[in-house]
Structure formats: C-alpha cells, structure tokens
Amino acid sequence: AQSVSQHNHHVILSEAASLELGCNYSYGGTVNLFWYVQYPGQHLQLLLKYFSGDPLVKGIKGFEAEFIKSKFSFNLRKPSVQWSDTAEYFCAVNQRGTYKYIFGTGTRLKVLA
Amino acid sequence: DAGVTQSPTHLIKTRGQQVTLRCSPKSGHDTVSWYQQALGQGPQFIFQYYEEEERQRGNFPDRFSGHQFPNYSSELNVNALLLGDSALYLCASSLETGEVHEQYFGPGTRLTVT
C-alpha cells in the first residue's frame, strides 16, 4: 500500500540546535513532495514543496528539504531552530496524475527556550 | 485575500445521526478536497470535487458523500455516524490550472460523536 513514513514522532531540541526530520515514501512513480507545519492553534500551512529540478528546496522561515530519489526520502532541515518553531510537521506526497495527498503521521517538535 | 473557511468550528453528534460540514475555498480556487484527521494521525484523503463532480475518492465508505456548488463551495455529509468518525475534518482548496494543484487548508471542523 502507498504510504508516507515519518519516523520521529516527538522531537525536543534546545534553541539554536540543528533539526532534521525524516520522511520516506513508498511510491515508485513521479511524485510531488510537501512539508506542512501546524503551529499550536493554527491550521496547516505549506512550509515548502518539491515538483522538479534542484532537489534541494528552500522554504519559509529558514527551512529546507532535500529530495533523494534513490532513497525515496524528503527530509526537512533547519540549521538553527527557534522557540517559535514549536509545532507539528507533516510530510505529504502527491503521486503525479492523482489528486490526493498522502500524509505522514506527523512529528511534534518542541523547542526549549 | 480570503483563505479557506469552514463551518461549524465544533460539532457534537450522537451515533446514527447525520452531519453536514461546509467549506468555502480560497478566493480564486475551483477545486475542493476533504480530509479526515484522527487524533495523533496525519490527514487522510476522503475525496476531491471539481466542476461539481467527485473525481477521486480515498478509502472511505459510501456513508461519506459530498457536493460542490457552482460558486465552488462544498459540503461533506456523513450518514449513520459511528464513534470512529470523531475527528478533525479538513477542507483544502486548490486551483485546477495551478502548479500541481497545490492545496491550501482550512482550520477544520472538530466532530465529536457520542
């Protein structure tokens, strides 16, 4: 079955620490990839996206992600986290030619001030 | 620029009842998708509407149905509610001609079935 895996369910970091959240998917075809963020009390917002081209994509608030096709991965990174990055992060995959997004189960990030 | 709006915010229903949730897409968008997000899970795709037709459906039973109106707004209907239908229901809108149907999400409707 098609799936998206986020292996880190809960992550706790101190401010200024580096962040890497894993995302792996199980589709063999061409995909569009997304990271969404949900801050406390707010709705899902798009953090960054990959459709084609440079596999290293940059998003808002200093986040970036790298698409590694051979590993079916799209990991999210940030060199130095801030307290305001405390949120839940979701990886999502859209298989080209379909309309649905398949989401991972999310990673709850807590940044300690 | 109005984003995706959903109503109501919260809803409590009893098992066996029926419920209707509403969604207005982001200004300029013509496509609406519905997702169910259970506690501790990621959103799961229910279906997508475009040109007032359901064009793709996820693994949800026929108790889940929908509608899209000429102004692109949409409704999600759930019949014969089960306790397991308790979840956050998210609406997402996109533009058919937009870049790979990038989806924008609303705040959701929290449904509790007792």
CSV table of N, CA, C and O in Angstrom, one decimal, chain B:
chain,number,residue,atom,x,y,z
B,1,ASP,N,-7.2,38.9,1.0
B,1,ASP,CA,-7.4,37.6,0.3
B,1,ASP,C,-7.9,36.6,1.3
B,1,ASP,O,-7.2,36.2,2.2
B,2,ALA,N,-9.2,36.2,1.1
B,2,ALA,CA,-9.8,35.3,2.0
B,2,ALA,C,-9.3,33.9,1.8
B,2,ALA,O,-9.1,33.4,0.7
B,3,GLY,N,-8.9,33.3,2.9
B,3,GLY,CA,-8.4,31.9,2.9
B,3,GLY,C,-9.5,30.9,2.9
B,3,GLY,O,-10.7,31.3,2.7
B,4,VAL,N,-9.2,29.7,3.1
B,4,VAL,CA,-10.2,28.6,3.2
B,4,VAL,C,-11.0,28.8,4.5
B,4,VAL,O,-10.4,28.9,5.6
B,5,THR,N,-12.3,28.8,4.5
B,5,THR,CA,-13.1,28.9,5.7
B,5,THR,C,-14.0,27.6,5.8
B,5,THR,O,-14.4,27.1,4.8
B,6,GLN,N,-14.2,27.2,7.0
B,6,GLN,CA,-15.0,26.0,7.3
B,6,GLN,C,-16.0,26.3,8.4
B,6,GLN,O,-15.7,27.1,9.4
B,7,SER,N,-17.2,25.7,8.3
B,7,SER,CA,-18.2,25.8,9.4
B,7,SER,C,-18.9,24.5,9.6
B,7,SER,O,-19.1,23.8,8.6
B,8,PRO,N,-19.3,24.2,10.8
B,8,PRO,CA,-19.0,25.0,12.0
B,8,PRO,C,-17.6,24.7,12.5
B,8,PRO,O,-16.9,23.8,11.9
B,9,THR,N,-17.2,25.3,13.6
B,9,THR,CA,-15.9,25.0,14.2
B,9,THR,C,-15.9,23.7,14.9
B,9,THR,O,-14.9,22.9,14.8
B,10,HIS,N,-16.9,23.5,15.7
B,10,HIS,CA,-17.1,22.3,16.5
B,10,HIS,C,-18.5,21.8,16.4
B,10,HIS,O,-19.4,22.6,16.2
B,11,LEU,N,-18.6,20.5,16.6
B,11,LEU,CA,-19.9,19.9,16.4
B,11,LEU,C,-20.0,18.6,17.2
B,11,LEU,O,-19.0,17.8,17.2
B,12,ILE,N,-21.1,18.4,18.0
B,12,ILE,CA,-21.2,17.2,18.7
B,12,ILE,C,-22.5,16.5,18.2
B,12,ILE,O,-23.6,17.1,18.2
B,13,LYS,N,-22.4,15.2,17.9
B,13,LYS,CA,-23.5,14.4,17.3
B,13,LYS,C,-23.6,13.1,18.1
B,13,LYS,O,-22.6,12.7,18.7
B,14,THR,N,-24.7,12.5,17.9
B,14,THR,CA,-24.9,11.1,18.5
B,14,THR,C,-24.8,10.1,17.4
B,14,THR,O,-25.1,10.3,16.3
B,15,ARG,N,-24.3,8.9,17.8
B,15,ARG,CA,-24.2,7.8,16.9
B,15,ARG,C,-25.5,7.6,16.1
B,15,ARG,O,-26.6,7.7,16.7
B,16,GLY,N,-25.4,7.3,14.8
B,16,GLY,CA,-26.6,7.1,14.0
B,16,GLY,C,-27.1,8.4,13.3
B,16,GLY,O,-27.8,8.3,12.3
B,17,GLN,N,-26.7,9.5,13.8
B,17,GLN,CA,-27.2,10.8,13.2
B,17,GLN,C,-26.4,11.1,12.0
B,17,GLN,O,-25.4,10.4,11.6
B,18,GLN,N,-26.8,12.1,11.3
B,18,GLN,CA,-26.2,12.6,10.1
B,18,GLN,C,-25.6,14.0,10.3
B,18,GLN,O,-26.1,14.7,11.1
B,19,VAL,N,-24.5,14.3,9.6
B,19,VAL,CA,-23.9,15.6,9.8
B,19,VAL,C,-23.5,16.2,8.4
B,19,VAL,O,-23.2,15.5,7.5
B,20,THR,N,-23.6,17.5,8.4
B,20,THR,CA,-23.1,18.3,7.1
B,20,THR,C,-22.1,19.3,7.5
B,20,THR,O,-22.4,20.1,8.4
B,21,LEU,N,-21.0,19.3,6.9
B,21,LEU,CA,-19.9,20.2,7.2
B,21,LEU,C,-19.7,21.1,5.9
B,21,LEU,O,-19.9,20.6,4.8
B,22,ARG,N,-19.3,22.3,6.1
B,22,ARG,CA,-19.3,23.2,5.0
B,22,ARG,C,-17.9,23.9,4.8
B,22,ARG,O,-17.2,24.1,5.8
B,23,CYS,N,-17.6,24.2,3.5
B,23,CYS,CA,-16.3,24.7,3.2
B,23,CYS,C,-16.4,25.8,2.1
B,23,CYS,O,-17.1,25.5,1.1
B,24,SER,N,-15.7,26.9,2.3
B,24,SER,CA,-15.6,27.9,1.2
B,24,SER,C,-14.1,27.9,0.8
B,24,SER,O,-13.3,28.2,1.7
B,25,PRO,N,-13.8,27.8,-0.5
B,25,PRO,CA,-12.4,27.7,-0.9
B,25,PRO,C,-11.8,29.1,-0.8
B,25,PRO,O,-12.5,30.1,-0.8
B,26,LYS,N,-10.5,29.1,-0.9
B,26,LYS,CA,-9.7,30.3,-1.0
B,26,LYS,C,-10.2,31.0,-2.3
B,26,LYS,O,-10.5,30.4,-3.3
B,27,SER,N,-10.2,32.4,-2.2
B,27,SER,CA,-10.6,33.2,-3.3
B,27,SER,C,-9.8,32.8,-4.6
B,27,SER,O,-8.6,32.7,-4.6
B,28,GLY,N,-10.6,32.5,-5.7
B,28,GLY,CA,-9.9,32.2,-6.9
B,28,GLY,C,-9.7,30.7,-7.2
B,28,GLY,O,-9.4,30.3,-8.3
B,29,HIS,N,-9.9,29.9,-6.1
B,29,HIS,CA,-9.7,28.4,-6.3
B,29,HIS,C,-11.0,27.8,-6.7
B,29,HIS,O,-12.1,28.3,-6.4
B,30,ASP,N,-10.9,26.6,-7.5
B,30,ASP,CA,-12.1,26.0,-8.0
B,30,ASP,C,-12.2,24.5,-7.6
B,30,ASP,O,-13.1,23.8,-8.1
B,31,THR,N,-11.3,24.0,-6.8
B,31,THR,CA,-11.2,22.6,-6.5
B,31,THR,C,-11.2,22.5,-5.0
B,31,THR,O,-10.5,23.2,-4.3
B,32,VAL,N,-12.0,21.5,-4.5
B,32,VAL,CA,-12.0,21.3,-3.0
B,32,VAL,C,-11.8,19.8,-2.7
B,32,VAL,O,-12.4,18.9,-3.3
B,33,SER,N,-10.9,19.6,-1.7
B,33,SER,CA,-10.7,18.3,-1.2
B,33,SER,C,-11.0,18.2,0.3
B,33,SER,O,-10.9,19.2,1.0
B,34,TRP,N,-11.4,17.1,0.7
B,34,TRP,CA,-11.8,16.8,2.1
B,34,TRP,C,-10.8,15.8,2.7
B,34,TRP,O,-10.6,14.8,2.0
B,35,TYR,N,-10.4,16.0,3.9
B,35,TYR,CA,-9.6,15.1,4.7
B,35,TYR,C,-10.1,14.9,6.1
B,35,TYR,O,-10.7,15.8,6.6
B,36,GLN,N,-9.9,13.7,6.6
B,36,GLN,CA,-10.2,13.4,8.0
B,36,GLN,C,-8.9,13.2,8.7
B,36,GLN,O,-8.0,12.5,8.3
B,37,GLN,N,-8.8,13.9,9.9
B,37,GLN,CA,-7.6,13.8,10.7
B,37,GLN,C,-8.0,13.3,12.1
B,37,GLN,O,-8.5,14.1,12.9
B,38,ALA,N,-7.7,12.0,12.3
B,38,ALA,CA,-8.0,11.5,13.7
B,38,ALA,C,-6.8,11.9,14.6
B,38,ALA,O,-5.8,12.3,14.2
B,39,LEU,N,-7.1,11.8,15.9
B,39,LEU,CA,-6.2,12.3,16.9
B,39,LEU,C,-4.8,11.5,16.8
B,39,LEU,O,-4.8,10.3,16.7
B,40,GLY,N,-3.8,12.3,16.7
B,40,GLY,CA,-2.4,11.7,16.6
B,40,GLY,C,-2.1,11.1,15.2
B,40,GLY,O,-1.0,10.5,15.1
B,41,GLN,N,-2.9,11.4,14.2
B,41,GLN,CA,-2.6,10.9,12.9
B,41,GLN,C,-2.5,12.1,11.9
B,41,GLN,O,-2.9,13.2,12.2
B,42,GLY,N,-2.0,11.8,10.7
B,42,GLY,CA,-2.0,12.8,9.7
B,42,GLY,C,-3.3,12.8,8.9
B,42,GLY,O,-4.1,11.8,9.1
B,43,PRO,N,-3.6,13.8,8.2
B,43,PRO,CA,-4.9,13.9,7.4
B,43,PRO,C,-5.0,12.7,6.4
B,43,PRO,O,-4.0,12.4,5.8
B,44,GLN,N,-6.2,12.2,6.3
B,44,GLN,CA,-6.4,11.1,5.3
B,44,GLN,C,-7.4,11.6,4.3
B,44,GLN,O,-8.5,12.2,4.7
B,45,PHE,N,-7.1,11.4,3.0
B,45,PHE,CA,-7.9,11.9,1.9
B,45,PHE,C,-9.3,11.2,1.9
B,45,PHE,O,-9.3,10.0,1.8
B,46,ILE,N,-10.3,12.0,1.8
B,46,ILE,CA,-11.7,11.5,1.7
B,46,ILE,C,-12.1,11.5,0.2
B,46,ILE,O,-12.4,10.5,-0.4
B,47,PHE,N,-12.2,12.7,-0.4
B,47,PHE,CA,-12.4,12.9,-1.8
B,47,PHE,C,-12.1,14.3,-2.3
B,47,PHE,O,-11.9,15.2,-1.4
B,48,GLN,N,-12.2,14.4,-3.6
B,48,GLN,CA,-12.0,15.8,-4.2
B,48,GLN,C,-13.1,16.1,-5.2
B,48,GLN,O,-13.5,15.2,-5.9
B,49,TYR,N,-13.5,17.3,-5.2
B,49,TYR,CA,-14.5,17.8,-6.1
B,49,TYR,C,-14.0,18.9,-7.0
B,49,TYR,O,-13.3,19.8,-6.6
B,50,TYR,N,-14.4,18.7,-8.3
B,50,TYR,CA,-14.0,19.7,-9.3
B,50,TYR,C,-15.1,19.7,-10.3
B,50,TYR,O,-15.7,18.7,-10.7
B,51,GLU,N,-15.5,20.9,-10.7
B,51,GLU,CA,-16.7,21.1,-11.6
B,51,GLU,C,-17.9,20.3,-11.1
B,51,GLU,O,-18.6,19.7,-11.9
B,52,GLU,N,-18.1,20.4,-9.8
B,52,GLU,CA,-19.3,19.9,-9.2
B,52,GLU,C,-19.4,18.3,-9.2
B,52,GLU,O,-20.4,17.8,-9.0
B,53,GLU,N,-18.2,17.7,-9.5
B,53,GLU,CA,-18.2,16.3,-9.6
B,53,GLU,C,-17.1,15.7,-8.7
B,53,GLU,O,-16.0,16.3,-8.6
B,54,GLU,N,-17.4,14.6,-8.1
B,54,GLU,CA,-16.3,13.9,-7.3
B,54,GLU,C,-15.4,13.2,-8.3
B,54,GLU,O,-15.9,12.4,-9.1
B,55,ARG,N,-14.1,13.5,-8.3
B,55,ARG,CA,-13.3,12.9,-9.3
B,55,ARG,C,-12.2,12.0,-8.7
B,55,ARG,O,-11.5,11.3,-9.5
B,56,GLN,N,-12.0,12.0,-7.4
B,56,GLN,CA,-11.2,11.0,-6.8
B,56,GLN,C,-11.6,10.8,-5.4
B,56,GLN,O,-12.0,11.7,-4.7
B,57,ARG,N,-11.5,9.5,-5.0
B,57,ARG,CA,-12.0,9.1,-3.6
B,57,ARG,C,-11.0,8.3,-2.9
B,57,ARG,O,-10.3,7.5,-3.6
B,58,GLY,N,-10.8,8.5,-1.6
B,58,GLY,CA,-10.0,7.7,-0.8
B,58,GLY,C,-10.7,6.5,-0.3
B,58,GLY,O,-11.8,6.2,-0.7
B,59,ASN,N,-10.1,5.8,0.7
B,59,ASN,CA,-10.8,4.6,1.2
B,59,ASN,C,-11.8,4.9,2.3
B,59,ASN,O,-11.6,4.6,3.5
B,60,PHE,N,-12.8,5.5,1.9
B,60,PHE,CA,-13.9,5.8,2.9
B,60,PHE,C,-15.2,5.2,2.3
B,60,PHE,O,-15.5,5.2,1.1
B,61,PRO,N,-16.1,4.8,3.3
B,61,PRO,CA,-17.3,4.1,2.8
B,61,PRO,C,-18.3,5.2,2.2
B,61,PRO,O,-18.1,6.4,2.4
B,62,ASP,N,-19.4,4.6,1.6
B,62,ASP,CA,-20.4,5.5,1.0
B,62,ASP,C,-21.1,6.3,2.0
B,62,ASP,O,-21.9,7.3,1.5
B,63,ARG,N,-21.0,6.1,3.3
B,63,ARG,CA,-21.6,7.0,4.2
B,63,ARG,C,-21.1,8.4,4.1
B,63,ARG,O,-21.7,9.3,4.6
B,64,PHE,N,-19.9,8.5,3.5
B,64,PHE,CA,-19.3,9.8,3.3
B,64,PHE,C,-19.6,10.3,1.9
B,64,PHE,O,-19.3,9.6,0.9
B,65,SER,N,-20.3,11.4,1.8
B,65,SER,CA,-20.6,11.9,0.5
B,65,SER,C,-20.4,13.4,0.5
B,65,SER,O,-20.3,14.0,1.5
B,66,GLY,N,-20.4,14.0,-0.7
B,66,GLY,CA,-20.2,15.4,-0.8
B,66,GLY,C,-20.9,16.1,-1.9
B,66,GLY,O,-21.7,15.4,-2.7
B,67,HIS,N,-20.7,17.4,-2.0
B,67,HIS,CA,-21.3,18.1,-3.0
B,67,HIS,C,-20.4,19.4,-3.2
B,67,HIS,O,-19.8,19.9,-2.3
B,68,GLN,N,-20.4,19.8,-4.5
B,68,GLN,CA,-19.8,21.1,-4.8
B,68,GLN,C,-20.8,22.0,-5.5
B,68,GLN,O,-21.5,21.5,-6.4
B,69,PHE,N,-20.8,23.2,-5.1
B,69,PHE,CA,-21.8,24.1,-5.7
B,69,PHE,C,-21.2,25.0,-6.8
B,69,PHE,O,-20.0,25.0,-6.9
B,70,PRO,N,-22.0,25.6,-7.6
B,70,PRO,CA,-21.5,26.4,-8.7
B,70,PRO,C,-20.5,27.5,-8.3
B,70,PRO,O,-19.6,28.0,-9.0
B,71,ASN,N,-20.6,28.0,-7.0
B,71,ASN,CA,-19.7,29.0,-6.5
B,71,ASN,C,-18.4,28.4,-5.9
B,71,ASN,O,-17.6,29.1,-5.3
B,72,TYR,N,-18.2,27.1,-6.2
B,72,TYR,CA,-17.1,26.3,-5.8
B,72,TYR,C,-17.1,25.8,-4.3
B,72,TYR,O,-16.2,25.0,-3.9
B,73,SER,N,-18.0,26.4,-3.5
B,73,SER,CA,-18.0,25.9,-2.1
B,73,SER,C,-18.5,24.5,-2.1
B,73,SER,O,-19.0,23.9,-3.1
B,74,SER,N,-18.3,23.8,-0.9
B,74,SER,CA,-18.5,22.4,-0.9
B,74,SER,C,-19.1,22.0,0.5
B,74,SER,O,-18.9,22.7,1.5
B,75,GLU,N,-19.8,20.9,0.5
B,75,GLU,CA,-20.3,20.2,1.7
B,75,GLU,C,-19.8,18.8,1.8
B,75,GLU,O,-19.6,18.1,0.8
B,76,LEU,N,-19.5,18.4,3.0
B,76,LEU,CA,-19.2,17.0,3.3
B,76,LEU,C,-20.4,16.5,4.2
B,76,LEU,O,-20.7,17.1,5.2
B,77,ASN,N,-21.0,15.4,3.8
B,77,ASN,CA,-22.1,14.8,4.5
B,77,ASN,C,-21.6,13.4,5.0
B,77,ASN,O,-21.0,12.6,4.3
B,78,VAL,N,-21.9,13.1,6.3
B,78,VAL,CA,-21.6,11.8,6.8
B,78,VAL,C,-22.9,11.3,7.4
B,78,VAL,O,-23.5,11.9,8.3
B,79,ASN,N,-23.3,10.1,6.9
B,79,ASN,CA,-24.6,9.5,7.4
B,79,ASN,C,-24.2,8.4,8.4
B,79,ASN,O,-23.1,7.9,8.5
B,80,ALA,N,-25.2,8.0,9.3
B,80,ALA,CA,-25.1,6.9,10.2
B,80,ALA,C,-23.8,7.0,11.0
B,80,ALA,O,-23.0,6.1,10.9
B,81,LEU,N,-23.6,8.1,11.7
B,81,LEU,CA,-22.4,8.3,12.3
B,81,LEU,C,-22.0,7.2,13.3
B,81,LEU,O,-22.8,6.7,14.0
B,82,LEU,N,-20.7,6.9,13.3
B,82,LEU,CA,-20.1,6.0,14.2
B,82,LEU,C,-19.1,6.7,15.2
B,82,LEU,O,-18.7,7.8,14.8
B,83,LEU,N,-18.8,6.1,16.3
B,83,LEU,CA,-17.9,6.7,17.2
B,83,LEU,C,-16.6,7.0,16.6
B,83,LEU,O,-15.9,8.0,16.8
B,84,GLY,N,-16.2,6.1,15.7
B,84,GLY,CA,-14.9,6.2,15.0
B,84,GLY,C,-14.8,7.4,14.0
B,84,GLY,O,-13.8,7.7,13.5
B,85,ASP,N,-16.0,8.0,13.7
B,85,ASP,CA,-16.0,9.2,12.8
B,85,ASP,C,-15.5,10.4,13.6
B,85,ASP,O,-15.4,11.5,12.9
B,86,SER,N,-15.4,10.4,14.9
B,86,SER,CA,-14.9,11.5,15.6
B,86,SER,C,-13.5,11.9,15.1
B,86,SER,O,-12.6,11.1,15.2
B,87,ALA,N,-13.3,13.1,14.7
B,87,ALA,CA,-12.1,13.6,14.1
B,87,ALA,C,-12.1,15.0,13.7
B,87,ALA,O,-13.2,15.7,13.9
B,88,LEU,N,-11.0,15.6,13.3
B,88,LEU,CA,-11.0,16.9,12.7
B,88,LEU,C,-11.1,16.7,11.2
B,88,LEU,O,-10.4,16.0,10.6
B,89,TYR,N,-12.1,17.4,10.6
B,89,TYR,CA,-12.3,17.3,9.2
B,89,TYR,C,-11.8,18.6,8.5
B,89,TYR,O,-12.2,19.7,8.8
B,90,LEU,N,-10.9,18.4,7.6
B,90,LEU,CA,-10.2,19.5,6.9
B,90,LEU,C,-10.6,19.6,5.5
B,90,LEU,O,-10.8,18.6,4.8
B,91,CYS,N,-10.8,20.8,5.1
B,91,CYS,CA,-11.1,21.1,3.7
B,91,CYS,C,-9.8,21.8,3.1
B,91,CYS,O,-9.2,22.6,3.8
B,92,ALA,N,-9.5,21.5,1.9
B,92,ALA,CA,-8.4,22.1,1.2
B,92,ALA,C,-8.8,22.5,-0.1
B,92,ALA,O,-9.6,21.8,-0.8
B,93,SER,N,-8.4,23.7,-0.6
B,93,SER,CA,-8.7,24.1,-1.9
B,93,SER,C,-7.5,24.3,-2.8
B,93,SER,O,-6.4,24.5,-2.2
B,94,SER,N,-7.7,24.2,-4.0
B,94,SER,CA,-6.6,24.4,-5.0
B,94,SER,C,-7.2,24.9,-6.3
B,94,SER,O,-8.4,25.0,-6.5
B,95,LEU,N,-6.3,25.3,-7.2
B,95,LEU,CA,-6.6,25.8,-8.5
B,95,LEU,C,-6.3,24.7,-9.5
B,95,LEU,O,-5.1,24.3,-9.6
B,96,GLU,N,-7.3,24.3,-10.3
B,96,GLU,CA,-7.1,23.3,-11.3
B,96,GLU,C,-5.9,23.6,-12.2
B,96,GLU,O,-5.1,22.7,-12.6
B,97,THR,N,-5.8,24.8,-12.6
B,97,THR,CA,-4.7,25.2,-13.6
B,97,THR,C,-3.4,25.6,-12.8
B,97,THR,O,-2.4,26.0,-13.4
B,98,GLY,N,-3.4,25.5,-11.5
B,98,GLY,CA,-2.3,26.0,-10.7
B,98,GLY,C,-1.2,24.9,-10.7
B,98,GLY,O,-1.3,23.9,-11.3
B,99,GLU,N,-0.1,25.3,-10.1
B,99,GLU,CA,1.1,24.5,-10.1
B,99,GLU,C,0.8,23.2,-9.3
B,99,GLU,O,0.6,23.2,-8.1
B,100,VAL,N,0.7,22.1,-10.0
B,100,VAL,CA,0.5,20.8,-9.4
B,100,VAL,C,-0.6,20.8,-8.3
B,100,VAL,O,-0.4,20.1,-7.3
B,101,HIS,N,-1.6,21.5,-8.5
B,101,HIS,CA,-2.7,21.5,-7.6
B,101,HIS,C,-2.3,21.7,-6.1
B,101,HIS,O,-2.7,21.0,-5.2
B,102,GLU,N,-1.5,22.7,-5.9
B,102,GLU,CA,-1.0,23.0,-4.5
B,102,GLU,C,-2.2,23.3,-3.6
B,102,GLU,O,-3.1,24.1,-4.0
B,103,GLN,N,-2.3,22.6,-2.5
B,103,GLN,CA,-3.5,22.7,-1.7
B,103,GLN,C,-3.3,23.6,-0.5
B,103,GLN,O,-2.3,23.5,0.2
B,104,TYR,N,-4.4,24.4,-0.2
B,104,TYR,CA,-4.4,25.3,0.9
B,104,TYR,C,-5.5,24.8,1.9
B,104,TYR,O,-6.6,24.6,1.5
B,105,PHE,N,-5.1,24.7,3.2
B,105,PHE,CA,-6.0,24.1,4.1
B,105,PHE,C,-6.8,25.1,5.0
B,105,PHE,O,-6.3,26.2,5.3
B,106,GLY,N,-8.0,24.7,5.4
B,106,GLY,CA,-8.8,25.5,6.3
B,106,GLY,C,-8.5,25.1,7.7
B,106,GLY,O,-7.7,24.1,8.0
B,107,PRO,N,-9.2,25.7,8.7
B,107,PRO,CA,-8.9,25.4,10.1
B,107,PRO,C,-9.5,24.1,10.6
B,107,PRO,O,-9.2,23.6,11.6
B,108,GLY,N,-10.5,23.6,9.8
B,108,GLY,CA,-11.1,22.3,10.2
B,108,GLY,C,-12.4,22.5,11.0
B,108,GLY,O,-12.6,23.5,11.6
B,109,THR,N,-13.1,21.4,11.0
B,109,THR,CA,-14.3,21.2,11.9
B,109,THR,C,-14.1,20.0,12.8
B,109,THR,O,-13.8,18.9,12.3
B,110,ARG,N,-14.1,20.3,14.1
B,110,ARG,CA,-13.9,19.2,15.1
B,110,ARG,C,-15.3,18.5,15.3
B,110,ARG,O,-16.2,19.1,15.8
B,111,LEU,N,-15.4,17.3,14.9
B,111,LEU,CA,-16.6,16.5,15.1
B,111,LEU,C,-16.4,15.5,16.2
B,111,LEU,O,-15.5,14.7,16.2
B,112,THR,N,-17.3,15.5,17.1
B,112,THR,CA,-17.3,14.5,18.2
B,112,THR,C,-18.6,13.7,18.1
B,112,THR,O,-19.7,14.3,18.1
B,113,VAL,N,-18.5,12.4,18.1
B,113,VAL,CA,-19.6,11.5,18.0
B,113,VAL,C,-19.7,10.8,19.4
B,113,VAL,O,-18.8,10.1,19.8
B,114,THR,N,-20.9,10.9,20.0
B,114,THR,CA,-21.0,10.3,21.4
B,114,THR,C,-22.1,9.2,21.3
B,114,THR,O,-22.8,9.1,20.3
